[in-house]
PDB file of C-alpha atoms in Angstrom:
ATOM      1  CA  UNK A   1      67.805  12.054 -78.220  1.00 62.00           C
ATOM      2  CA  UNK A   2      65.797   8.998 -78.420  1.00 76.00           C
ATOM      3  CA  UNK A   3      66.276   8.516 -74.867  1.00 75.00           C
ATOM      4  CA  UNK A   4      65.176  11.811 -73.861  1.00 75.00           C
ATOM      5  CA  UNK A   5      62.105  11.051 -75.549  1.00 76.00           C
ATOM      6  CA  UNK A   6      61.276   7.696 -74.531  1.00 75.00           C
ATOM      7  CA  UNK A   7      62.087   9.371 -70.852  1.00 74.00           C
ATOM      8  CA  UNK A   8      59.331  12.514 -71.458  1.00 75.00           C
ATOM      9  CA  UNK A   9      56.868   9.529 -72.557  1.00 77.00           C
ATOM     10  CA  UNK A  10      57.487   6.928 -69.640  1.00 82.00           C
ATOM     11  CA  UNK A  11      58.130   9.664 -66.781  1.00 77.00           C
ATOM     12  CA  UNK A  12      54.253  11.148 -67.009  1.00 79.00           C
ATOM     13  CA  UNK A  13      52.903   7.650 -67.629  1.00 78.00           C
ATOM     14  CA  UNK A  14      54.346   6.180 -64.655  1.00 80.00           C
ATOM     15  CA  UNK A  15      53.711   9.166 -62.230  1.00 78.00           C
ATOM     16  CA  UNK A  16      50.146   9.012 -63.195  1.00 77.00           C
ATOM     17  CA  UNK A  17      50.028   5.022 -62.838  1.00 77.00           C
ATOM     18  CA  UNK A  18      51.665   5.774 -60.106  1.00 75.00           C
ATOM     19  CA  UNK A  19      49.071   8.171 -58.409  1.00 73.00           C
ATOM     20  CA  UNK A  20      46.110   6.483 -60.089  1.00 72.00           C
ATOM     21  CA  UNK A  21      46.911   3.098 -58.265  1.00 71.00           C
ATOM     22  CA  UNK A  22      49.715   3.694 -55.286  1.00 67.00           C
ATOM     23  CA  UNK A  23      46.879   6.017 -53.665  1.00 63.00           C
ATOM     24  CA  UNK A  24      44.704   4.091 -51.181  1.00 62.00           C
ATOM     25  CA  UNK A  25      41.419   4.004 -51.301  1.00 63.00           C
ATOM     26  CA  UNK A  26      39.285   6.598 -48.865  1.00 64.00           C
ATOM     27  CA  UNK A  27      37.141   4.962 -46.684  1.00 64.00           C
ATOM     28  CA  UNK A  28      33.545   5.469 -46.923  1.00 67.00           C
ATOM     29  CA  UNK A  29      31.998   8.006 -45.044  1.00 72.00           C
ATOM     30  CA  UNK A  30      30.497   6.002 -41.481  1.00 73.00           C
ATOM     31  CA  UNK A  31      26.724   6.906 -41.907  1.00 78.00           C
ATOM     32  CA  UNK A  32      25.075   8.532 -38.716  1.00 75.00           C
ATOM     33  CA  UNK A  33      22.348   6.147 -37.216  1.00 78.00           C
ATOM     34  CA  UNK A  34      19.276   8.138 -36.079  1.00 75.00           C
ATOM     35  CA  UNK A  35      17.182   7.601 -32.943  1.00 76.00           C
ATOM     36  CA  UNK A  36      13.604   7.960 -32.962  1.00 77.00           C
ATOM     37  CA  UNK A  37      12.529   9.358 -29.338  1.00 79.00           C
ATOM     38  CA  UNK A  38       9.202  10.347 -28.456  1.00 78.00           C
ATOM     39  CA  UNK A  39       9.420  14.518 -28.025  1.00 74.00           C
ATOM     40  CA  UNK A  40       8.157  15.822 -24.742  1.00 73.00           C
ATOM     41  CA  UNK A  41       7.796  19.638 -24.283  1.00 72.00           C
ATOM     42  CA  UNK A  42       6.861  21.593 -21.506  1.00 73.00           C
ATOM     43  CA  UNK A  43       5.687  25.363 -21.668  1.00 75.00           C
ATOM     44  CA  UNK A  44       3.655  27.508 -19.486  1.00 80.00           C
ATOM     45  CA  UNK A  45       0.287  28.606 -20.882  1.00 76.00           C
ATOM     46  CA  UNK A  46      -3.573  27.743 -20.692  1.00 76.00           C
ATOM     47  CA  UNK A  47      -6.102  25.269 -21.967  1.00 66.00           C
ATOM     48  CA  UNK A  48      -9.001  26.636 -23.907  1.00 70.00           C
ATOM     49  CA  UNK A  49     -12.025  24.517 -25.540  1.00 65.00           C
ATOM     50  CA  UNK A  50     -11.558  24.802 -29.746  1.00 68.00           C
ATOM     51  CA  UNK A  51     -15.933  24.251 -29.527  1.00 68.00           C
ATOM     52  CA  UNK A  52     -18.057  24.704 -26.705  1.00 69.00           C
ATOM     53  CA  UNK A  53     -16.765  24.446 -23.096  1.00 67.00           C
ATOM     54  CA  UNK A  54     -16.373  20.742 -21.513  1.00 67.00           C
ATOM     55  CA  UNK A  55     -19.340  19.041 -19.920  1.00 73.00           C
ATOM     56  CA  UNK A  56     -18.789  17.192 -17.282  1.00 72.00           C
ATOM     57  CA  UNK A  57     -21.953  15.002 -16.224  1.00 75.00           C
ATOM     58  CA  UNK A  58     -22.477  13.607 -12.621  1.00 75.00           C
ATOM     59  CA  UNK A  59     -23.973   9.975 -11.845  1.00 78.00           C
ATOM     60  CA  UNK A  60     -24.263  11.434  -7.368  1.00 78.00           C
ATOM     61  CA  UNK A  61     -24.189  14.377  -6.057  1.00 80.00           C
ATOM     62  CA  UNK A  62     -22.300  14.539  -2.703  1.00 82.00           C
ATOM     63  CA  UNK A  63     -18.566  15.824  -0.890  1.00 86.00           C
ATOM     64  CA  UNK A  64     -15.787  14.494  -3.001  1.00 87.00           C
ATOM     65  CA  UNK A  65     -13.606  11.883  -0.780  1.00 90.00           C
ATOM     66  CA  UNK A  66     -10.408  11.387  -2.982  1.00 91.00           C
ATOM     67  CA  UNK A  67      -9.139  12.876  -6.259  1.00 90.00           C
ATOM     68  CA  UNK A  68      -8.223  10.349  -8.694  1.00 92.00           C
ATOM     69  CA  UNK A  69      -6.316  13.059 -11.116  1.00 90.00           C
ATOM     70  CA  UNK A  70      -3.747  15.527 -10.662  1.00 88.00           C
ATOM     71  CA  UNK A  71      -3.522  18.945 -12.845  1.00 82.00           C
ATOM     72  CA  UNK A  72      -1.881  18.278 -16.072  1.00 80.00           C
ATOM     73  CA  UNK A  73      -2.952  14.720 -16.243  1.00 84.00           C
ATOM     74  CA  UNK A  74      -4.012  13.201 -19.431  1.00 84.00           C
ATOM     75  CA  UNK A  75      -7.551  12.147 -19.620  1.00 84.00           C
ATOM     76  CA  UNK A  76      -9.744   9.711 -21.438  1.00 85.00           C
ATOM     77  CA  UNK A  77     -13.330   9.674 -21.789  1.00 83.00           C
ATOM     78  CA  UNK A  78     -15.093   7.630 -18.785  1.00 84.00           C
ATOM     79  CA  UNK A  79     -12.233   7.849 -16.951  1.00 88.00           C
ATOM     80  CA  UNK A  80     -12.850   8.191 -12.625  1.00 87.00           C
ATOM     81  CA  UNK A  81     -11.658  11.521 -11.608  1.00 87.00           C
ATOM     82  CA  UNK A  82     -12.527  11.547  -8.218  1.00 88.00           C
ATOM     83  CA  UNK A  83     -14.609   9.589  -5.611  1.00 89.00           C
ATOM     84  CA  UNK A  84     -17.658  10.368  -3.483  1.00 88.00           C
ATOM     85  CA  UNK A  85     -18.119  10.266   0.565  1.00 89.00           C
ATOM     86  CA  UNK A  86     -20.684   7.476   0.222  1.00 88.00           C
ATOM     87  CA  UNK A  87     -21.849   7.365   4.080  1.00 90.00           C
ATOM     88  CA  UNK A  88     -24.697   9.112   3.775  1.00 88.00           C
ATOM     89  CA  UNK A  89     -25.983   7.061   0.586  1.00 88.00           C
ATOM     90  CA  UNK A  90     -24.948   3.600   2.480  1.00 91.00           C
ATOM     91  CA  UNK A  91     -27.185   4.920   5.746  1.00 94.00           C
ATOM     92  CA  UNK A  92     -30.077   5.520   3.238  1.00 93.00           C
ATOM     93  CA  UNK A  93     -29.525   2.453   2.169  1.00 95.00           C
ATOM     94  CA  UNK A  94     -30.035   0.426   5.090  1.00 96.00           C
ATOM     95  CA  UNK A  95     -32.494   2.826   6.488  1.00 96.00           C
ATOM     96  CA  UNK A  96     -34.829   1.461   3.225  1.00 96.00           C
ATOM     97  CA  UNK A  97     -33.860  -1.873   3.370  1.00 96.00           C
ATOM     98  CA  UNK A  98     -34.914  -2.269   7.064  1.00 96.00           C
ATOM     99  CA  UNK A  99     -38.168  -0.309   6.748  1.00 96.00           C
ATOM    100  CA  UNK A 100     -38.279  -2.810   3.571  1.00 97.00           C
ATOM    101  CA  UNK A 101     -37.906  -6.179   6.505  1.00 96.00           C
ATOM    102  CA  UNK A 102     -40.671  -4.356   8.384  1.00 96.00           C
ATOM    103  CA  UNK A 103     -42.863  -4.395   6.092  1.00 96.00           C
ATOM    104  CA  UNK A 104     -42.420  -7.661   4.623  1.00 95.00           C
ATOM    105  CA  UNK A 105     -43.067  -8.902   8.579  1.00 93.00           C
ATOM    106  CA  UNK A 106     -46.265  -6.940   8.563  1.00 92.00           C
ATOM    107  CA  UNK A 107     -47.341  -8.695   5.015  1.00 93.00           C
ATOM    108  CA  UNK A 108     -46.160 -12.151   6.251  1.00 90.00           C
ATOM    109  CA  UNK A 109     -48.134 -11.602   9.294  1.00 85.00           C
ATOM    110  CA  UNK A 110     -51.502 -10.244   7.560  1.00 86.00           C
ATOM    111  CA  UNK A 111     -50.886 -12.938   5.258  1.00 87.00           C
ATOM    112  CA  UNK A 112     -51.042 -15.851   8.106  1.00 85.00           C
ATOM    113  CA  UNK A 113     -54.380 -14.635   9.807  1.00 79.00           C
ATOM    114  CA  UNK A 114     -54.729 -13.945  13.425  1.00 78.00           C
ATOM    115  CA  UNK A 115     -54.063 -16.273  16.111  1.00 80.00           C
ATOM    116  CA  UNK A 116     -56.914 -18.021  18.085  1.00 81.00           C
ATOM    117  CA  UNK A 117     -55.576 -16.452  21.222  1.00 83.00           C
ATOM    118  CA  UNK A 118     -55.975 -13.097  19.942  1.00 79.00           C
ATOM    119  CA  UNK A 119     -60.089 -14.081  18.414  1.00 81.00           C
ATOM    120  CA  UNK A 120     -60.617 -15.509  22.174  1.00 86.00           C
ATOM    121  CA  UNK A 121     -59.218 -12.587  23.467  1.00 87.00           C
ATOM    122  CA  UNK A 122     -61.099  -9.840  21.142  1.00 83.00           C
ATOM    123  CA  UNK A 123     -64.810 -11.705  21.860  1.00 87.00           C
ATOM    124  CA  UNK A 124     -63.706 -11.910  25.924  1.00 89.00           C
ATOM    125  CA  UNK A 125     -63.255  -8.348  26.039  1.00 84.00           C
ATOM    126  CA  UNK A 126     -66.511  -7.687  23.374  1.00 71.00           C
TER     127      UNK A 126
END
């Protein structure tokens, strides 16, 4: 009998040693390693002002030569959208600076007097 009872106390005690350290251990959970990526969504739709429409302000008026920007773009503030046909502002341009020459050739001439051929002439034909 004293067997049988030592065997009812060691039989539990070793299945539980048994389970508590013949188990292995679990290994931890691998831990998922998150990306940060900029989101970029597209959807149909249309742009309206939150505040009073856009103002767009001019420096020249004139025919527009080459677009700069394409629909959808992003903007920033002084950006270049699109460039002028200059060839009528460059032909003003030299149209005033040679009527600018002339003149200066008229004030450098006033300036110098007139020639003693041109008094001997003027009092010949007086």
């Amino acid at each position: 009998m004293t067997k049988l009872r030592y065997l009812v106390l060691i039989l539990p005690l070793a299945a539980g040693s048994y389970l508590w350290f013949g188990r292995e251990t679990q290994p931890a959970a691998a831990q998922p390693t998150v990306l940060a990526r900029p989101v970029v969504m597209s959807a149909p739709g249309r742009v309206e002002p939150q505040r009073d429409p856009v103002k767009l302000a001019f420096e020249a008026q004139g025919r527009i030569a080459e677009i700069l920007v394409e629909e959808g773009d992003a903007v920033t503030a002084n950006q270049v959208l699109a460039r002028l046909d200059d060839r009528l502002a460059r032909a003003r341009v030299a149209a005033a600076e040679a009527g600018f020459a002339q003149a200066r050739a008229r004030h450098a001439f006033a300036r110098r007097g007139p020639r003693h051929e041109d008094v001997a002439a003027a009092r010949a034909e007086a």
